[in-house]
Coordinates of C-alpha atoms and ligand atoms in Angstrom, one line a residue:
X1 CA -34.0 -92.3 -48.5
X2 CA -32.5 -91.2 -45.2
X3 CA -32.9 -87.6 -44.3
X4 CA -29.7 -85.7 -45.0
X5 CA -27.8 -84.8 -41.9
X6 CA -28.0 -81.1 -42.3
X7 CA -30.6 -80.6 -39.6
X8 CA -28.1 -78.8 -37.4
X9 CA -29.3 -75.6 -35.8
X10 CA -29.3 -72.5 -37.9
X11 CA -28.7 -74.4 -41.0
X12 CA -29.4 -72.8 -44.3
X13 CA -29.6 -75.3 -47.1
X14 CA -29.8 -75.2 -50.8
X15 CA -30.4 -77.9 -53.3
X16 CA -28.1 -77.8 -56.2
X17 CA -28.8 -79.6 -59.4
X18 CA -25.5 -80.7 -60.7
X19 CA -24.6 -82.4 -63.9
X20 CA -22.1 -84.7 -62.4
X21 CA -20.9 -87.9 -63.9
X22 CA -22.6 -90.1 -61.4
X23 CA -21.6 -89.8 -57.8
X24 CA -19.0 -88.1 -55.7
X25 CA -20.3 -84.6 -56.6
X26 CA -19.3 -83.5 -53.1
X27 CA -15.7 -84.4 -53.6
X28 CA -14.7 -81.3 -55.4
X29 CA -15.0 -79.2 -52.2
X30 CA -12.5 -78.7 -49.6
X31 CA -12.0 -76.5 -46.5
X32 CA -12.0 -72.8 -47.5
X33 CA -10.1 -69.9 -45.9
X34 CA -11.2 -66.5 -46.8
X35 CA -11.6 -62.9 -45.4
X36 CA -14.1 -60.1 -45.6
X37 CA -14.0 -56.6 -44.3
X38 CA -16.2 -55.6 -41.5
X39 CA -19.2 -53.4 -42.3
X40 CA -19.4 -55.1 -45.8
X41 CA -22.8 -54.8 -47.5
X42 CA -25.5 -57.4 -47.7
X43 CA -24.8 -59.9 -50.5
X44 CA -21.0 -59.3 -50.6
X45 CA -19.3 -62.3 -51.9
X46 CA -17.6 -64.3 -49.2
X47 CA -16.5 -67.4 -51.2
X48 CA -17.2 -69.2 -54.4
X49 CA -17.5 -72.9 -54.1
X50 CA -15.4 -74.8 -56.7
X51 CA -17.0 -76.7 -59.5
X52 CA -16.8 -80.5 -59.0
X53 CA -14.6 -82.4 -61.4
X54 CA -15.9 -84.5 -64.2
X55 CA -18.9 -82.6 -65.0
X56 CA -21.6 -84.7 -66.6
X57 CA -24.6 -86.7 -65.4
X58 CA -27.3 -85.2 -63.3
X59 CA -26.6 -85.7 -59.6
X60 CA -28.4 -83.6 -57.1
X61 CA -26.4 -82.1 -54.3
X62 CA -27.8 -80.7 -51.2
X63 CA -25.6 -78.0 -49.5
X64 CA -26.1 -76.7 -46.0
X65 CA -24.4 -74.0 -44.0
X66 CA -24.5 -74.8 -40.4
X67 CA -23.0 -73.7 -37.1
X68 CA -23.3 -70.8 -34.7
X69 CA -22.0 -68.3 -37.3
X70 CA -24.1 -69.7 -40.2
X71 CA -26.6 -66.9 -39.9
X72 CA -24.0 -64.4 -41.3
X73 CA -24.1 -66.2 -44.6
X74 CA -26.4 -67.5 -47.3
X75 CA -25.9 -69.6 -50.3
X76 CA -26.5 -68.2 -53.7
X77 CA -25.8 -70.9 -56.3
X78 CA -22.2 -71.6 -55.9
X79 CA -21.5 -68.4 -54.0
X80 CA -21.4 -67.9 -50.2
X81 CA -22.6 -64.4 -49.6
X82 CA -22.8 -62.1 -46.5
X83 CA -26.2 -61.9 -44.8
X84 CA -26.5 -58.6 -42.9
X85 CA -29.2 -56.0 -42.5
X86 CA -29.7 -52.6 -41.0
X87 CA -29.1 -52.9 -37.3
X88 CA -27.2 -56.2 -37.8
X89 CA -24.0 -55.1 -39.4
X90 CA -20.9 -57.2 -39.4
X91 CA -18.9 -55.3 -36.7
X92 CA -15.6 -56.9 -35.9
X93 CA -15.6 -55.1 -32.5
X94 CA -19.0 -56.7 -31.6
X95 CA -18.0 -60.3 -32.6
X96 CA -16.8 -62.6 -30.0
X97 CA -14.1 -63.7 -32.3
X98 CA -12.9 -62.0 -35.5
X99 CA -12.9 -65.3 -37.2
X100 CA -16.2 -66.8 -38.3
X101 CA -16.6 -70.5 -38.9
X102 CA -19.4 -72.4 -40.6
X103 CA -19.8 -76.0 -41.6
X104 CA -20.6 -76.7 -45.2
X105 CA -22.4 -80.1 -45.5
X106 CA -22.7 -81.6 -48.9
X107 CA -25.0 -84.5 -49.5
X108 CA -25.3 -86.3 -52.7
X109 CA -28.1 -88.8 -53.3
X110 CA -27.0 -92.2 -52.1
X111 CA -23.9 -91.0 -50.4
X112 CA -23.2 -90.1 -46.8
X113 CA -22.8 -86.4 -46.2
X114 CA -19.4 -84.8 -46.3
X115 CA -18.6 -81.9 -44.1
X116 CA -16.2 -79.0 -44.9
X117 CA -15.3 -75.9 -43.1
X118 CA -15.4 -72.3 -44.3
X119 CA -13.3 -70.1 -42.2
X120 CA -13.8 -66.4 -42.7
X121 CA -11.6 -63.8 -41.1
X122 CA -13.3 -60.5 -40.5
X123 CA -10.9 -57.7 -41.4
X124 CA -10.7 -54.6 -39.2
X125 CA -11.7 -51.2 -40.4
X126 CA -11.1 -48.0 -38.5
X127 CA -14.8 -47.5 -37.6
X128 CA -14.2 -46.6 -34.0
X129 CA -12.9 -43.4 -32.5
X130 CA -10.8 -43.4 -29.4
X131 CA -12.6 -42.4 -26.2
X132 CA -11.8 -41.8 -22.6
X133 CA -13.3 -44.2 -20.3
X134 CA -16.2 -43.0 -18.3
X135 CA -16.2 -39.3 -18.6
X136 CA -14.5 -36.5 -20.5
X137 CA -13.8 -34.5 -17.3
X138 CA -11.4 -35.9 -14.8
X139 CA -10.3 -34.6 -11.5
X140 CA -6.9 -35.3 -9.9
X141 CA -5.6 -34.2 -6.5
X142 CA -1.9 -33.3 -6.6
X143 CA 0.2 -32.1 -3.7
X144 CA 2.0 -28.8 -4.3
X145 CA 5.1 -30.7 -3.1
X146 CA 4.9 -33.1 -6.1
X147 CA 8.3 -33.2 -7.7
X148 CA 8.8 -31.5 -11.0
X149 CA 9.4 -34.2 -13.7
X150 CA 7.5 -36.8 -11.8
X151 CA 4.4 -38.5 -13.2
X152 CA 1.4 -36.9 -11.6
X153 CA -1.5 -38.7 -13.4
X154 CA -2.1 -41.0 -16.3
X155 CA -4.6 -40.4 -19.1
X156 CA -6.0 -43.6 -20.6
X157 CA -8.2 -43.7 -23.6
X158 CA -9.5 -46.7 -25.4
X159 CA -9.9 -47.5 -29.1
X160 CA -12.2 -50.4 -30.0
X161 CA -10.3 -51.0 -33.2
X162 CA -7.2 -51.5 -31.1
X163 CA -5.4 -48.7 -32.8
X164 CA -2.3 -47.4 -31.2
X165 CA -2.9 -44.2 -29.4
X166 CA -0.6 -41.3 -28.6
X167 CA -1.4 -38.6 -26.0
X168 CA -0.7 -34.9 -26.3
X169 CA -1.3 -32.0 -24.0
X170 CA -3.5 -29.4 -25.8
X171 CA -1.2 -26.4 -25.6
X172 CA -4.1 -24.1 -25.9
X173 CA -5.5 -25.3 -22.6
X174 CA -5.2 -22.8 -19.8
X175 CA -2.5 -24.4 -17.7
X176 CA -0.8 -26.5 -20.3
X177 CA 2.6 -25.2 -19.3
X178 CA 2.4 -27.0 -16.0
X179 CA 2.3 -30.5 -17.7
X180 CA 4.2 -32.5 -20.2
X181 CA 4.0 -36.0 -21.7
X182 CA 7.4 -37.5 -22.2
X183 CA 6.3 -40.9 -23.6
X184 CA 3.4 -40.1 -26.0
X185 CA 2.1 -43.7 -26.0
X186 CA 2.0 -44.0 -22.3
X187 CA -0.5 -41.2 -21.4
X188 CA 1.6 -40.6 -18.3
X189 CA 1.5 -36.9 -17.6
X190 CA 4.6 -35.4 -16.0
X191 CA 4.7 -32.2 -13.9
X192 CA 6.7 -29.6 -15.9
X193 CA 6.9 -26.9 -13.3
X194 CA 6.4 -26.6 -9.6
X195 CA 2.9 -26.2 -8.2
X196 CA 2.2 -23.7 -5.5
X197 CA -1.0 -24.0 -3.5
X198 CA -0.5 -20.5 -2.1
X199 CA -0.8 -19.0 -5.6
X200 CA -3.0 -21.5 -7.5
X201 CA -5.3 -24.1 -6.1
X202 CA -6.8 -25.3 -9.3
X203 CA -5.5 -26.0 -12.8
X204 CA -7.1 -27.2 -15.9
X205 CA -5.5 -29.0 -18.9
X206 CA -6.9 -30.8 -21.9
X207 CA -5.3 -34.2 -22.9
X208 CA -6.0 -35.5 -26.4
X209 CA -5.6 -39.1 -27.5
X210 CA -4.9 -39.5 -31.2
X211 CA -4.7 -42.6 -33.3
X212 CA -1.2 -43.1 -34.5
X213 CA -1.5 -45.9 -37.1
X214 CA -4.6 -45.0 -39.0
X215 CA -5.1 -42.6 -41.9
X216 CA -8.1 -41.0 -40.2
X217 CA -6.1 -40.2 -37.1
X218 CA -9.3 -39.9 -35.0
X219 CA -8.9 -38.2 -31.7
X220 CA -10.6 -37.7 -28.4
X221 CA -10.1 -35.1 -25.7
X222 CA -10.6 -35.1 -21.9
X223 CA -10.5 -32.1 -19.6
X224 CA -8.5 -32.7 -16.5
X225 CA -9.0 -30.6 -13.4
X226 CA -6.2 -30.6 -11.0
X227 CA -6.8 -29.7 -7.4
X228 CA -3.5 -28.5 -5.9
X229 CA -3.3 -29.8 -2.3
X230 CA -1.5 -27.8 0.3
X231 CA 1.8 -29.2 1.4
X232 CA 3.7 -28.1 4.4
X233 CA 6.1 -25.8 2.7
X234 CA 5.3 -22.5 4.5
X235 CA 6.6 -21.3 7.8
X236 CA 4.5 -19.7 10.5
X237 CA 3.9 -15.9 10.0
X238 CA 3.3 -13.4 12.7
X239 CA 0.3 -11.2 12.2
X240 CA -0.5 -8.6 11.2
X241 CA 2.3 -8.9 8.8
X242 CA 3.2 -6.4 6.1
X243 CA 3.3 -7.9 2.6
X244 CA 6.3 -6.7 0.6
X245 CA 7.2 -7.6 -3.0
X246 CA 10.6 -9.1 -3.2
X247 CA 12.1 -10.7 -6.4
X248 CA 8.7 -11.6 -7.7
X249 CA 7.5 -13.0 -4.4
X250 CA 5.3 -11.6 -1.8
X251 CA 7.2 -11.6 1.5
X252 CA 5.3 -11.2 4.7
X253 CA 7.3 -9.2 7.2
X254 CA 6.6 -9.7 10.9
X255 CA 5.3 -6.7 12.9
X256 CA 7.3 -5.4 15.9
X257 CA 5.0 -5.8 18.8
X258 CA 5.2 -3.1 21.5
X259 CA 3.8 -2.8 25.0
X260 CA 4.2 -0.5 27.9
X261 CA 4.9 -1.3 31.5
X262 CA 5.4 1.2 34.4
X263 CA 8.6 1.0 36.4
X264 CA 8.2 -0.7 39.8
X265 CA 4.8 -2.0 38.9
X266 CA 3.4 -5.5 38.1
X267 CA 0.1 -5.3 36.3
X268 CA -2.1 -8.3 36.6
X269 CA -2.5 -10.4 33.4
X270 CA -0.8 -10.4 30.1
X271 CA 0.7 -7.3 28.5
X272 CA -1.3 -5.5 25.9
X273 CA 0.7 -5.3 22.7
X274 CA 0.3 -3.0 19.7
X275 CA -0.4 -3.4 16.7
X276 CA -2.2 -6.5 18.2
X277 CA -1.6 -9.5 20.3
X278 CA 1.4 -11.7 19.7
X279 CA 0.0 -14.1 17.2
X280 CA 1.2 -16.3 14.4
X281 CA -0.4 -18.6 11.9
X282 CA 0.9 -21.4 9.8
X283 CA 1.6 -20.0 6.3
X284 CA 0.0 -23.2 4.8
X285 CA -3.6 -22.1 4.8
X286 CA -4.7 -25.5 3.8
X287 CA -3.0 -27.1 6.7
X288 CA -3.0 -24.6 9.5
X289 CA -0.6 -26.5 11.7
X290 CA -0.9 -25.7 15.4
X291 CA 1.6 -23.2 16.7
X292 CA 3.6 -23.1 19.9
X293 CA 5.2 -19.9 21.2
X294 CA 8.4 -19.4 23.2
X295 CA 10.8 -16.7 24.1
X296 CA 14.4 -16.9 22.9
X297 CA 16.6 -16.8 26.0
X298 CA 18.4 -13.6 26.6
X299 CA 19.2 -11.2 29.5
X300 CA 15.7 -10.1 30.3
X301 CA 13.6 -12.9 28.9
X302 CA 13.4 -14.6 32.3
X303 CA 11.4 -11.6 33.5
X304 CA 8.6 -12.7 31.3
X305 CA 6.4 -15.8 30.8
X306 CA 4.8 -16.6 27.4
X307 CA 1.8 -18.9 27.1
X308 CA 3.0 -21.5 24.6
X309 CA -0.5 -21.9 23.0
X310 CA -1.9 -18.3 23.1
X311 CA 1.3 -16.3 22.9
X312 CA 0.2 -14.1 25.8
X313 CA 3.2 -12.5 27.5
X314 CA 3.1 -11.7 31.2
X315 CA 5.7 -9.7 33.2
X316 CA 6.8 -11.8 36.2
X317 CA 9.1 -9.3 38.0
X318 CA 8.7 -5.5 37.9
X319 CA 11.4 -3.4 36.2
X320 CA 13.1 -1.2 38.8
X321 CA 14.0 1.8 36.8
X322 CA 12.9 3.2 33.5
X323 CA 16.1 5.3 33.4
X324 CA 18.4 2.3 33.5
X325 CA 16.1 0.0 31.5
X326 CA 14.0 2.2 29.2
X327 CA 12.9 -0.8 27.0
X328 CA 13.3 -4.5 26.9
X329 CA 13.5 -6.3 23.6
X330 CA 12.2 -9.9 23.4
X331 CA 12.5 -12.4 20.6
X332 CA 9.3 -14.4 20.3
X333 CA 9.5 -17.6 18.4
X334 CA 6.4 -19.3 16.8
X335 CA 7.0 -22.9 15.7
X336 CA 4.8 -25.6 14.2
X337 CA 3.9 -28.1 16.9
X338 CA 4.3 -30.9 14.3
X339 CA 7.6 -29.6 13.0
X340 CA 9.8 -27.5 15.2
X341 CA 12.1 -26.7 12.3
X342 CA 9.4 -24.5 10.8
X343 CA 9.4 -21.4 12.8
X344 CA 9.4 -17.6 12.7
X345 CA 10.8 -15.1 15.1
X346 CA 9.4 -11.6 15.8
X347 CA 10.6 -8.8 18.1
X348 CA 8.5 -7.6 21.0
X349 CA 9.6 -4.4 22.6
X350 CA 8.4 -3.7 26.1
X351 CA 8.8 0.0 27.0
X352 CA 9.3 0.9 30.6
X353 CA 7.5 4.1 31.5
X354 CA 8.1 6.3 34.5
X355 CA 5.0 6.5 36.7
X356 CA 2.9 9.3 35.5
X357 CA 0.5 11.0 37.8
X358 CA 0.6 14.5 36.4
X359 CA 0.4 16.0 32.9
X360 CA 2.9 18.7 32.0
X361 CA 1.4 22.2 32.2
X362 CA 2.5 25.7 31.3
X363 CA 2.5 28.0 34.3
X364 CA 0.4 30.6 32.4
X365 CA -2.4 30.3 29.9
X366 CA -0.9 33.1 27.7
X367 CA 2.2 35.1 27.3
X368 CA 3.0 38.5 25.7
X369 CA 5.9 38.5 23.3
X370 CA 7.7 41.1 21.1
X371 CA 10.1 40.9 18.2
X372 CA 11.5 43.8 16.2
X373 CA 11.2 43.4 12.5
X374 CA 14.6 42.9 11.2
X375 CA 16.7 41.3 8.5
X376 CA 17.1 37.8 10.0
X377 CA 15.9 35.3 12.5
X378 CA 15.3 36.6 16.0
X379 CA 14.3 35.2 19.4
X380 CA 10.9 36.3 20.7
X381 CA 11.3 38.6 23.7
X382 CA 9.1 39.3 26.6
X383 CA 8.7 42.5 28.7
X384 CA 11.9 44.3 29.4
X385 CA 13.6 42.7 26.4
X386 CA 14.3 39.4 28.1
X387 CA 14.2 36.3 25.9
X388 CA 10.9 34.4 26.2
X389 CA 11.4 30.8 27.2
X390 CA 8.4 28.6 27.6
X391 CA 8.6 25.7 29.9
X392 CA 6.0 23.2 30.8
X393 CA 6.1 22.0 34.4
X394 CA 5.7 18.3 35.2
X395 CA 5.3 17.6 39.0
X396 CA 6.2 13.9 38.3
X397 CA 9.8 15.0 38.2
X398 CA 11.9 16.3 41.0
X399 CA 12.8 19.6 39.4
X400 CA 9.6 19.8 37.4
X401 CA 11.4 19.1 34.2
X402 CA 10.2 16.1 32.2
X403 CA 12.9 15.2 29.7
X404 CA 10.4 13.6 27.4
X405 CA 8.4 16.8 26.9
X406 CA 8.5 18.1 23.3
X407 CA 7.3 21.5 22.2
X408 CA 5.5 22.3 19.0
X409 CA 3.5 25.1 17.4
X410 CA 0.0 24.2 16.6
X411 CA -1.0 25.6 13.2
X412 CA -3.3 28.6 13.9
X413 CA -5.1 30.9 11.6
X414 CA -2.0 33.0 11.0
X415 CA 0.2 30.1 10.3
X416 CA -1.6 28.5 7.5
X417 CA -0.3 31.1 5.0
X418 CA 3.3 31.3 6.1
X419 CA 4.0 28.2 8.2
X420 CA 7.7 28.8 8.4
X421 CA 7.5 32.2 10.2
X422 CA 7.9 30.8 13.7
X423 CA 9.6 27.9 15.3
X424 CA 9.8 26.5 18.7
X425 CA 13.1 25.0 19.8
X426 CA 13.4 22.0 22.1
X427 CA 14.4 24.2 25.0
X428 CA 11.2 26.3 24.7
X429 CA 12.7 29.3 23.0
X430 CA 10.7 30.7 20.0
X431 CA 12.4 31.9 16.9
X432 CA 10.8 34.3 14.3
X433 CA 11.8 35.1 10.8
X434 CA 12.0 38.8 11.6
X435 CA 12.8 39.6 8.0
X436 CA 9.3 38.4 7.0
X437 CA 7.5 40.4 9.7
X438 CA 6.2 44.0 9.4
X439 CA 6.1 46.4 12.3
X440 CA 2.8 46.7 14.1
X441 CA 1.6 43.2 13.0
X442 CA 0.3 41.0 15.7
X443 CA 0.2 37.2 15.8
X444 CA -1.3 34.7 18.1
X445 CA 0.7 31.5 18.4
X446 CA -0.4 28.3 20.2
X447 CA 2.5 26.3 21.7
X448 CA 1.9 22.6 22.7
X449 CA 3.9 20.7 25.2
X450 CA 3.6 16.9 24.8
X451 CA 4.8 14.2 27.2
X452 CA 6.1 11.7 24.6
X453 CA 5.9 9.0 27.2
X454 CA 2.3 9.4 28.3
X455 CA 1.0 11.3 25.3
X456 CA -0.4 14.0 27.5
X457 CA -0.4 17.5 26.2
X458 CA -0.9 21.0 27.5
X459 CA -1.0 24.3 25.5
X460 CA -0.5 28.0 25.9
X461 CA -0.9 31.1 23.8
X462 CA 1.7 33.6 22.8
X463 CA 0.4 37.0 21.8
X464 CA 3.1 38.5 19.6
X465 CA 3.6 42.1 18.6
X466 CA 6.0 43.0 15.9
X467 CA 8.1 46.1 16.9
X468 CA 9.9 48.6 14.6
X469 CA 13.5 47.7 14.0
X470 CA 15.5 48.7 17.0
X471 CA 12.5 49.4 19.1
X472 CA 12.8 48.2 22.6
X473 CA 10.4 45.8 24.2
X474 CA 8.1 47.6 26.7
X475 CA 8.5 47.2 30.4
X476 CA 6.2 44.9 32.3
X477 CA 3.3 47.0 33.3
X478 CA 2.9 44.9 36.4
X479 CA 6.5 45.6 37.4
X480 CA 8.3 42.6 36.1
X481 CA 9.5 39.6 38.0
X482 CA 6.4 37.6 37.5
X483 CA 7.5 36.4 34.1
X484 CA 8.5 32.8 33.4
X485 CA 12.1 31.7 33.4
X486 CA 14.1 33.7 31.0
X487 CA 17.5 33.8 29.5
X488 CA 20.2 36.5 29.8
X489 CA 18.2 39.5 30.9
X490 CA 18.6 42.4 28.6
X491 CA 19.3 40.5 25.5
X492 CA 17.9 42.6 22.7
X493 CA 17.6 42.3 19.1
X494 CA 18.1 39.5 16.6
X495 CA 20.4 36.5 16.6
X496 CA 23.4 38.4 15.6
X497 CA 23.8 41.3 13.3
X498 CA 23.5 44.9 14.5
X499 CA 20.2 46.2 15.5
X500 CA 18.7 48.7 13.2
X501 CA 19.0 52.3 14.2
X502 CA 16.3 55.0 13.8
X503 CA 13.7 53.9 16.4
X504 CA 10.2 54.4 15.0
X505 CA 7.4 55.9 17.0
X506 CA 6.3 53.4 19.6
X507 CA 3.3 51.3 18.6
X508 CA 3.2 48.9 21.4
X509 CA 0.0 48.9 23.3
X510 CA 1.0 47.3 26.6
Ligands
NAG1 C1 -30.4 -63.6 -43.2 O1 -30.4 -63.7 -41.7 C2 -31.7 -63.4 -41.2 C3 -31.6 -63.4 -39.7 O2 -30.6 -64.2 -39.2 C4 -32.6 -64.5 -41.7 O3 -33.9 -64.2 -41.2 C5 -32.7 -64.5 -43.2 O4 -33.5 -65.5 -43.7 C6 -31.3 -64.6 -43.8 N1 -31.3 -64.4 -45.2 C7 -30.9 -65.3 -46.1 C8 -31.0 -64.9 -47.5 O5 -30.5 -66.4 -45.7
NAG2 C1 -9.6 -35.0 -4.0 O1 -9.7 -34.5 -2.7 C2 -11.1 -34.3 -2.3 C3 -11.0 -33.6 -0.9 O2 -9.8 -33.5 -0.4 C4 -11.8 -35.6 -2.2 O3 -13.1 -35.4 -1.8 C5 -11.7 -36.2 -3.6 O4 -12.3 -37.5 -3.5 C6 -10.3 -36.3 -4.0 N1 -10.4 -36.7 -5.4 C7 -9.5 -37.6 -5.9 C8 -9.7 -37.9 -7.4 O5 -8.7 -38.1 -5.2
NAG3 C1 -8.7 -33.8 -33.4 O1 -9.6 -33.9 -34.5 C2 -10.1 -32.7 -34.9 C3 -11.1 -32.9 -36.1 O2 -11.6 -34.1 -36.0 C4 -9.0 -31.8 -35.4 O3 -9.5 -30.5 -35.8 C5 -8.0 -31.7 -34.3 O4 -6.9 -30.9 -34.7 C6 -7.5 -33.0 -33.8 N1 -6.7 -32.8 -32.6 C7 -5.5 -33.4 -32.6 C8 -4.7 -33.0 -31.4 O5 -5.0 -34.1 -33.4
NAG4 C1 3.1 -26.1 26.6 O1 3.3 -26.0 27.9 C2 2.8 -27.0 28.7 C3 3.1 -26.8 30.2 O2 3.1 -25.4 30.4 C4 3.4 -28.4 28.3 O3 2.8 -29.4 29.0 C5 3.1 -28.5 26.8 O4 3.8 -29.7 26.4 C6 3.7 -27.4 26.1 N1 3.3 -27.5 24.7 C7 4.1 -27.4 23.7 C8 3.6 -27.6 22.3 O5 5.3 -27.1 23.9
NAG5 C1 -3.2 36.7 13.2 O1 -4.4 36.3 13.9 C2 -4.9 37.2 14.8 C3 -6.1 36.6 15.5 O2 -6.5 35.4 14.9 C4 -5.4 38.5 14.0 O3 -5.9 39.4 14.9 C5 -4.2 39.0 13.3 O4 -4.5 40.1 12.5 C6 -3.5 37.9 12.4 N1 -2.3 38.5 11.9 C7 -1.9 38.4 10.6 C8 -0.6 39.0 10.2 O5 -2.6 37.9 9.7
NAG6 C1 2.7 3.1 25.1 O1 2.8 4.5 25.5 C2 2.9 5.4 24.4 C3 3.1 6.7 25.0 O2 4.3 6.7 25.8 C4 1.6 5.3 23.6 O3 1.8 6.2 22.5 C5 1.4 3.9 23.2 O4 0.2 3.9 22.5 C6 1.4 3.0 24.3 N1 1.3 1.7 23.8 C7 0.4 0.8 24.2 C8 0.5 -0.5 23.6 O5 -0.3 1.0 25.1

């Protein structure tokens, strides 16, 4: 008897003793189509072979399962059962094809073998969760100029079961409000609000992929870090600028640069500006475009040269007179070299100073002064009842009068208590609140003269004696005439109102 032809590789065979009515015991079979769920247990029934017709006799059938997929099955009488074990589960996702095919060969003694097919579809179960490819933390670079409503990145997760996935932004994630997903199946993340590199350079958001068509609705999340890249959206700024809040924004206001020049003089080299050199920077800190400087053309701008890369300003022609041109105002423009439409303009004021060789000076280091106590304000007097007028002398000026000199009282020990008792007027006259003074008091006042142009100062002391109401100022013990300039000789008393009568006993100690 010839060996049955079930010697194919991976064949599992079974000899079946059948009570058939002589021959053709294999004819009861046919091709079988069936299905089994993945992950089914060992021994699960896959198919039951039909009983051959005309059951009598005693034929012996030999059944074999063969083919590449045969190892998944075994024969148990007339049943085809699943052959799996721990570590060798029937996993649809691991199979090359979700359909298994085995050949069933039936051989009956004396007949040639008959071959049938058993086709088993492996049914899917939701035994896989979605997952993001590679990592669970992703980084994306997005320009701050990215348009709102545009797709800025795409989240893609996989599901081995082939389940339909839907993507959502986790609203609890820190920067969820910046992003949106309009088409949940696409995973395309849309920018929901404008980015601003100047305020935020990094954002973080969590995207979750959820199974849509399963009852388990497994999900997976990925953390997305977004680096906001600087775009050219800022203009140059002059420094040091002053930040100011304006409608929720911080606005950087340009400084006014100031420098001094002396009339009729050309100093070598660039002008020295305050509060610092003329300097601007690109507001896009991530880009720092190169800056070029220029002067806006106006009346006096041709007098100056500006270095287009450093911003240094040089005076080319001296200014003839500080009287006719006390100051020159320049408009300095800083523009991006790569985009001239991005610029800023700041003012630079060049003050023209008169030449200054001498400080102002008071003719005397101290003066004697008198004022009668009274009911109102009174001018301080000097010997002989003449009005005391202090005047600092400045030899830089033809008549010794520097119009930029300002007088002030420096707070002395007496003044800290009642600072308003005395005042010095721009013309050098001193006024006292005579109603707050008591006879026989004495005060020492320090008067400062300051050249507002050069900043130079000089000081003198006024020794003041308070007289009784109506009391006359003493005569100059040295005979008079040596006192500084005075007003209207013989002017006595207060600034209006009758002088008090009843002269008290003299208390002056001249
Ligand atoms: C099940 O398959 C394993 C490995 O392929 C094999 O060793 C074993 O004999 C099979 N079991 C049966 C009952 O056929
Ligand atoms: C983001 O930008 C940085 C530096 O600019 C670069 O090193 C990195 O590769 C970029 N990442 C991506 C995802 O483009
Ligand atoms: C993801 O699954 C977890 C539990 O498995 C659940 O708590 C969470 O709400 C799910 N997230 C989403 C967005 O469905
Ligand atoms: C700066 O000035 C030089 C000549 O003084 C000129 O060659 C150069 O093109 C200028 N640069 C810019 C950016 O204007
Ligand atoms: C003012 O100060 C001078 C000297 O410092 C002192 O002699 C005088 O008593 C003071 N006068 C008053 C009213 O305090
Ligand atoms: C210019 O001169 C004024 C005094 O007239 C002085 O206060 C100021 O500091 C000077 N400015 C500079 C930049 O030197």
